CSV table of N, CA and C in Angstrom, one decimal:
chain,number,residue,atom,x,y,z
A,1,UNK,N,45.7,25.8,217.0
A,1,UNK,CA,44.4,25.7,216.3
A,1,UNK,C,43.4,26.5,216.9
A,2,UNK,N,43.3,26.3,218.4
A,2,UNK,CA,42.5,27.1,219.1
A,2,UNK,C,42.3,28.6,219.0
A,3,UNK,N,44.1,29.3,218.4
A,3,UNK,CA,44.0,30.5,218.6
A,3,UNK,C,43.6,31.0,216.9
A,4,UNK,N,43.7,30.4,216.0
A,4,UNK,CA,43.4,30.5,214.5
A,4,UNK,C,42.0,31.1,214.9
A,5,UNK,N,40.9,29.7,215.5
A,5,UNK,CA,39.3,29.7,215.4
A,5,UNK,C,39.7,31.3,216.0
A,6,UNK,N,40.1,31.7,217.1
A,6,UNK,CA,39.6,32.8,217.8
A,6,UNK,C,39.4,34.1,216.8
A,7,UNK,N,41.0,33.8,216.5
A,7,UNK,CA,41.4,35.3,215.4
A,7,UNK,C,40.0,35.3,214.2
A,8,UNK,N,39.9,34.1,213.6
A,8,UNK,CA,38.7,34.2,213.0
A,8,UNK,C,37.6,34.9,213.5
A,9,UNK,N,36.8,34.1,214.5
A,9,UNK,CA,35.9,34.4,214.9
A,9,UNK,C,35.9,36.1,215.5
A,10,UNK,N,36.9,36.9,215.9
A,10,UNK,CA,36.9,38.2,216.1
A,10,UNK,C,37.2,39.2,215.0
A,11,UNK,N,37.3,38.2,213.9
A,11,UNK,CA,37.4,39.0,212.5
A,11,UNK,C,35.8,39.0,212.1
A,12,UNK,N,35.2,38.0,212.1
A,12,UNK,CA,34.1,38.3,211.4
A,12,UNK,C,33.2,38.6,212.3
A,13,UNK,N,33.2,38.8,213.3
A,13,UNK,CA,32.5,39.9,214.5
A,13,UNK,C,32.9,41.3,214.2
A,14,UNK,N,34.0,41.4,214.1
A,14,UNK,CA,34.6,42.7,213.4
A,14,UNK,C,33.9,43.2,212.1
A,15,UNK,N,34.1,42.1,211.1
A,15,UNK,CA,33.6,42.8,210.0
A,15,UNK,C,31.8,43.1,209.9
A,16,UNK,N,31.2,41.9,210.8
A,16,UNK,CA,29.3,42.2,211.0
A,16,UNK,C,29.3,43.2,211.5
A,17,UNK,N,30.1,43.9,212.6
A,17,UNK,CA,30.1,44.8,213.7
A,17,UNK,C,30.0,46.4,212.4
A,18,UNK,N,31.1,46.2,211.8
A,18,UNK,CA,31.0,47.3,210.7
A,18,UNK,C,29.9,47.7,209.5
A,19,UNK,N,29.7,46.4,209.2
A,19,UNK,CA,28.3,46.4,208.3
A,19,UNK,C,27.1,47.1,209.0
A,20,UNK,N,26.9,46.7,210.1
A,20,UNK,CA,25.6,46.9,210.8
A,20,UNK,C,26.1,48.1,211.3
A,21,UNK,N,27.2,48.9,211.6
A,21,UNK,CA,26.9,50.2,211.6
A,21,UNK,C,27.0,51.3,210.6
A,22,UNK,N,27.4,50.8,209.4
A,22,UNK,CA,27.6,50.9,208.1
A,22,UNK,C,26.4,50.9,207.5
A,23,UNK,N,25.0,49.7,207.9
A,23,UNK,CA,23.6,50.0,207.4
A,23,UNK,C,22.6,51.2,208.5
A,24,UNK,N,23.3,51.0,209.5
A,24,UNK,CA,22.5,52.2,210.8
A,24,UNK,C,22.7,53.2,210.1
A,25,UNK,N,23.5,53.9,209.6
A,25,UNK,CA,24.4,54.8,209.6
A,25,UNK,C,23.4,55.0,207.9
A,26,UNK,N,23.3,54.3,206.9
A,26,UNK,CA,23.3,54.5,205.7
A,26,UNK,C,21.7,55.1,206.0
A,27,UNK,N,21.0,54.3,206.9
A,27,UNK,CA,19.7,54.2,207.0
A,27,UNK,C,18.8,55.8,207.9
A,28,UNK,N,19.7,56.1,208.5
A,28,UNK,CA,20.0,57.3,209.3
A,28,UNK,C,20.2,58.5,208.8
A,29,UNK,N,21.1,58.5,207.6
A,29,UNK,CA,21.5,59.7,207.2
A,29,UNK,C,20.5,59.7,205.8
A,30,UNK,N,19.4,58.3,205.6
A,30,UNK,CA,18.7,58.5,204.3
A,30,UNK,C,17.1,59.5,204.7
A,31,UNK,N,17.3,59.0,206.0
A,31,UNK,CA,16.1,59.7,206.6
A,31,UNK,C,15.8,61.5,207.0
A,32,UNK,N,17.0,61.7,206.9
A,32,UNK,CA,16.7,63.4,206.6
A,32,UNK,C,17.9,63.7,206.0
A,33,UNK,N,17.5,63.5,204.2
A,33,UNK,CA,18.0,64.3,203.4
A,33,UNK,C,16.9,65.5,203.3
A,34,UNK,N,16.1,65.4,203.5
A,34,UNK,CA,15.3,67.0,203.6
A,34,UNK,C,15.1,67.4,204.7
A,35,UNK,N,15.3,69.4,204.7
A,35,UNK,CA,15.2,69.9,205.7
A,35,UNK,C,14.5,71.2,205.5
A,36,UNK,N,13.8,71.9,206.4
A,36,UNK,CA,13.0,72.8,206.2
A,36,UNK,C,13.6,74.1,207.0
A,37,UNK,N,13.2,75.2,206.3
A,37,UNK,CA,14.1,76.3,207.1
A,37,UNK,C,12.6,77.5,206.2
A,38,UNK,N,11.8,78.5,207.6
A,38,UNK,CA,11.2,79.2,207.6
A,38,UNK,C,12.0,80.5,207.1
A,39,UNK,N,11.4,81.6,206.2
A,39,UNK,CA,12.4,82.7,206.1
A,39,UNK,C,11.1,83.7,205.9
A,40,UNK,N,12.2,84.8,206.3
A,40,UNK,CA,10.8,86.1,206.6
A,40,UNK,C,10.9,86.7,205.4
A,41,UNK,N,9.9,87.5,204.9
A,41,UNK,CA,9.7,88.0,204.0
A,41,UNK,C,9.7,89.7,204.0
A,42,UNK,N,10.2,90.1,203.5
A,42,UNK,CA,10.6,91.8,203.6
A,42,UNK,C,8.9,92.2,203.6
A,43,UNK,N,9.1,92.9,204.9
A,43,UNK,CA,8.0,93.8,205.1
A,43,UNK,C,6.4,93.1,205.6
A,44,UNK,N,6.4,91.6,205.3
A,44,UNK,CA,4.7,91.6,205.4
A,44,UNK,C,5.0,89.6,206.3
A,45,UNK,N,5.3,89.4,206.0
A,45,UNK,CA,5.1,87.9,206.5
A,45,UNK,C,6.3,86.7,206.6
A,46,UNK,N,6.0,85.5,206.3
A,46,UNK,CA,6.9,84.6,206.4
A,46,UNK,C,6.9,83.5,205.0
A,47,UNK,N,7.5,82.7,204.6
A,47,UNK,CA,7.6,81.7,203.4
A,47,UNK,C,8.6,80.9,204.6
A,48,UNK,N,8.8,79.8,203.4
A,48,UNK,CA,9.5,78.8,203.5
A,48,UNK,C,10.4,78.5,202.8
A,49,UNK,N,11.4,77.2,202.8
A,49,UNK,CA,11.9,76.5,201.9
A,49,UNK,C,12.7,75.6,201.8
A,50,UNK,N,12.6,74.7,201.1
A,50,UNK,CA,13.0,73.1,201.8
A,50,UNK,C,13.9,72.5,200.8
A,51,UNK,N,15.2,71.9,201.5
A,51,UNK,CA,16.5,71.8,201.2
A,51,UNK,C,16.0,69.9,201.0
A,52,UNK,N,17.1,69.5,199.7
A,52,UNK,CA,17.6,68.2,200.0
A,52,UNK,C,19.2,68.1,199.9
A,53,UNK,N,19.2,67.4,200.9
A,53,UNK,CA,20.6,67.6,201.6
A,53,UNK,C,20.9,69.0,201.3
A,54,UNK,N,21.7,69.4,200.6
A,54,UNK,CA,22.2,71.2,200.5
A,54,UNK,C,21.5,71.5,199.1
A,55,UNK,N,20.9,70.8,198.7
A,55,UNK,CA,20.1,71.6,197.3
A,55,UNK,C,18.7,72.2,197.7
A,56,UNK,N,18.2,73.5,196.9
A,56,UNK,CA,17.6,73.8,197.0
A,56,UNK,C,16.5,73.5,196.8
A,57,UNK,N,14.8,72.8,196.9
A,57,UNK,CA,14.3,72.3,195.4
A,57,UNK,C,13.1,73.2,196.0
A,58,UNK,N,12.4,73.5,196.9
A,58,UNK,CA,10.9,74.5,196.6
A,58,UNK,C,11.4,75.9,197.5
A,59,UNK,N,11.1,76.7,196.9
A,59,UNK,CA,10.8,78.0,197.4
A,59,UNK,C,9.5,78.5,197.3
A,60,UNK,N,9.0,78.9,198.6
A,60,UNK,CA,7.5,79.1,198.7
A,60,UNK,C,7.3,80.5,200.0
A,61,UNK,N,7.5,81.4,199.0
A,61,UNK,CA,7.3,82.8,199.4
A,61,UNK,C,6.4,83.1,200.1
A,62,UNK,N,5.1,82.6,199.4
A,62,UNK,CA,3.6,82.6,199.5
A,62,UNK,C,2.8,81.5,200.0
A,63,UNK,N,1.3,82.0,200.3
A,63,UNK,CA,0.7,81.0,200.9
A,63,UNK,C,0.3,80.3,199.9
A,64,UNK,N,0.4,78.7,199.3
A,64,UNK,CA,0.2,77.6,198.1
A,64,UNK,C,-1.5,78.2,197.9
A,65,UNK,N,-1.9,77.9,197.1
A,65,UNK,CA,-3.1,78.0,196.3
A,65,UNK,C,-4.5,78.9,196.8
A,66,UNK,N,-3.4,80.1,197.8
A,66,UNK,CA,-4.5,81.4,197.8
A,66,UNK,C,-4.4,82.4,196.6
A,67,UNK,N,-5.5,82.6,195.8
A,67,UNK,CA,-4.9,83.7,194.9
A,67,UNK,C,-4.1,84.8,195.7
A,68,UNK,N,-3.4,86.0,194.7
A,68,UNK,CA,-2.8,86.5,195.2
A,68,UNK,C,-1.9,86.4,196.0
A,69,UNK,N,-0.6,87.2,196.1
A,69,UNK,CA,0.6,86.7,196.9
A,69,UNK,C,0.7,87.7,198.6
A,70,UNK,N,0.3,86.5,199.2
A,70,UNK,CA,0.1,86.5,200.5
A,70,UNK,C,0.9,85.7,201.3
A,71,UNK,N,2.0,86.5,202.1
A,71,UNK,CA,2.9,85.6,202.8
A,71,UNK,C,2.0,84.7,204.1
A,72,UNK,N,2.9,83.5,205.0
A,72,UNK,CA,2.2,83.9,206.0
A,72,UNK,C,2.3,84.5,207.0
A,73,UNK,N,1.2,84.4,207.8
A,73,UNK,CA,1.3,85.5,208.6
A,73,UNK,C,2.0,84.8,210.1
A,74,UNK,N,2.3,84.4,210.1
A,74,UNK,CA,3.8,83.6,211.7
A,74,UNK,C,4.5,82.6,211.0
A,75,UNK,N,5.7,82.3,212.0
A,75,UNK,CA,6.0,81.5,211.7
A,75,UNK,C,5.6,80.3,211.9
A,76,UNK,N,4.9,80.0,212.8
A,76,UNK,CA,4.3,78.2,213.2
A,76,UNK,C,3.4,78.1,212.3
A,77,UNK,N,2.6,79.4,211.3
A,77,UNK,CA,2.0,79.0,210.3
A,77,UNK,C,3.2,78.1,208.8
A,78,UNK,N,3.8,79.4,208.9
A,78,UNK,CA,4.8,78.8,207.4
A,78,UNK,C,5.5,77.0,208.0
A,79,UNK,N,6.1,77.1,209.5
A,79,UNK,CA,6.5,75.8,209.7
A,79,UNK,C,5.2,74.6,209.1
A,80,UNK,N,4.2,74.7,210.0
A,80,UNK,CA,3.2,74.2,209.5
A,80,UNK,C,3.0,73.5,208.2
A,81,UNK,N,2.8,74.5,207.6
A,81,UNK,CA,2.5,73.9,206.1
A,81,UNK,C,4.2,73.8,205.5
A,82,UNK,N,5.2,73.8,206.4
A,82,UNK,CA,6.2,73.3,205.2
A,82,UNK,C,6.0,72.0,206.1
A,83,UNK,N,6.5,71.6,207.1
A,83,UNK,CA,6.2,70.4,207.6
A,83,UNK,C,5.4,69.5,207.5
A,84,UNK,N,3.9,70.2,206.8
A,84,UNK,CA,3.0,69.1,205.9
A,84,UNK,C,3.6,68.9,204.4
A,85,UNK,N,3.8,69.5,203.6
A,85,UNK,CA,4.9,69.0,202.4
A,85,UNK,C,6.1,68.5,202.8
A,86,UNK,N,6.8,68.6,203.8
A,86,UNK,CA,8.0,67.5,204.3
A,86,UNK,C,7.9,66.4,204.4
A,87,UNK,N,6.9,66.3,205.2
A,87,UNK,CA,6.1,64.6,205.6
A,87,UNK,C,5.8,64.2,204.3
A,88,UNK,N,4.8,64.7,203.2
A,88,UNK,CA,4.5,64.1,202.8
A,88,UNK,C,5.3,63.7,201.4
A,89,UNK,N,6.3,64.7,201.2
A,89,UNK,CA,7.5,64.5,200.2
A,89,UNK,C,8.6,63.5,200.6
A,90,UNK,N,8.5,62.9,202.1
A,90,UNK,CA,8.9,61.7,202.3
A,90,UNK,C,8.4,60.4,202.6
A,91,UNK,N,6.7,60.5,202.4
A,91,UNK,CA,6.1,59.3,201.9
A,91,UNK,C,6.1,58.7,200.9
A,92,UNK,N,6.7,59.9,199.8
A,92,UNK,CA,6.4,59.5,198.4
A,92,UNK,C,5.1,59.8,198.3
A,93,UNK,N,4.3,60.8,198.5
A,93,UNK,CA,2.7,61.2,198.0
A,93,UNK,C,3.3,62.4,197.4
A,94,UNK,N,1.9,62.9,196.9
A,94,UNK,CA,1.6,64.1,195.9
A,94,UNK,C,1.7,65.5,197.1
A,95,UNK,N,2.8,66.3,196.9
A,95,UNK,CA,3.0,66.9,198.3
A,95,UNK,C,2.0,68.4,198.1
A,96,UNK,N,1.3,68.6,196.9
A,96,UNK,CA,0.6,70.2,196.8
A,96,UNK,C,-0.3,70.4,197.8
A,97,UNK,N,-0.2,71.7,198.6
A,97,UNK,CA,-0.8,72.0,199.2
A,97,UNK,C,-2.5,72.2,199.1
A,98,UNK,N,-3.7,72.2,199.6
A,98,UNK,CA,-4.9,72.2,199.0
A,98,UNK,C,-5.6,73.3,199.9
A,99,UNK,N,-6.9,74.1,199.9
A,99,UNK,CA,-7.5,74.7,200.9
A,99,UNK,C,-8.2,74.0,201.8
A,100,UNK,N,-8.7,73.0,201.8
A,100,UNK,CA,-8.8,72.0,202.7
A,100,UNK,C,-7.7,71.9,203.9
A,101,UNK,N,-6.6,71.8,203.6
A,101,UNK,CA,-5.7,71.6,203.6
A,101,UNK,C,-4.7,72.8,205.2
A,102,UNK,N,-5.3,74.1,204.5
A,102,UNK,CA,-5.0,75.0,205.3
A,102,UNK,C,-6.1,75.2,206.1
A,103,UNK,N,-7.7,75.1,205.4
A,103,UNK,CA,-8.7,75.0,206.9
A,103,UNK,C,-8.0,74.2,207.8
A,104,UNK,N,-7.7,72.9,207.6
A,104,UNK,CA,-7.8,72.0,208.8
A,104,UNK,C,-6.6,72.4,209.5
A,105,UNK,N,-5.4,73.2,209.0
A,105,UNK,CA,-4.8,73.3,210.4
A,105,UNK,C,-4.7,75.0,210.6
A,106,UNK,N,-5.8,75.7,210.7
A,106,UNK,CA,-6.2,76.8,211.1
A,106,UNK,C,-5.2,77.4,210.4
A,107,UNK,N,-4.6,77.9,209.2
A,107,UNK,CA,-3.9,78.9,208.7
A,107,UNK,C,-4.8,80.1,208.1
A,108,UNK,N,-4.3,81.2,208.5
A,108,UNK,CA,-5.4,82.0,208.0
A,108,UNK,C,-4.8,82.7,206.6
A,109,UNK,N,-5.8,83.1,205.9
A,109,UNK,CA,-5.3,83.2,204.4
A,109,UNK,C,-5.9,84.6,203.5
């Protein structure tokens, strides 16, 4: 009888043991389905472009809402502002870039 309870008890230790790294695991890999990857631009600057999981969904050649098509000019700038649409495309907010937006973290335009 003794050894029944045990086999039980190390079965359903077993099977919690799996769940819980079966929700680490689900919770883990939900956290960066997006990823960001800076790319240079022939001749003048830098863009961006940000992956979910392996799909492609923005390509952003250009600096967001400066007229005219102006890459940027480094890359900790283009990181920058892809990294502020990263963050905020995984809050669930409204990810468009604004000029406010680029004042405040010094991008020049």
């Amino acid at each position: 009888m003794n050894m029944k309870r045990n086999k039980k008890t190390i079965g359903i230790s077993c099977f919690v043991l799996l769940l819980l790294v079966g929700i680490i695991y689900g919770y883990m890999h939900s956290i960066n389905i997006y990823r960001l990857e800076v790319t240079r631009i022939e001749g003048s600057g830098y863009g961006y472009k940000i992956y979910e999981r392996e799909r492609l969904i923005i390509v952003q050649p250009f600096i967001p809402v400066v007229s005219g098509k102006r890459p940027f000019q480094s890359v900790q700038d283009a990181q920058c502002i892809g990294n502020l649409v990263l963050e905020r495309m995984k809050a669930g907010k409204e990810f468009a870039i604004s000029k406010t937006d680029l004042d405040s973290l010094g991008i020049v335009y």
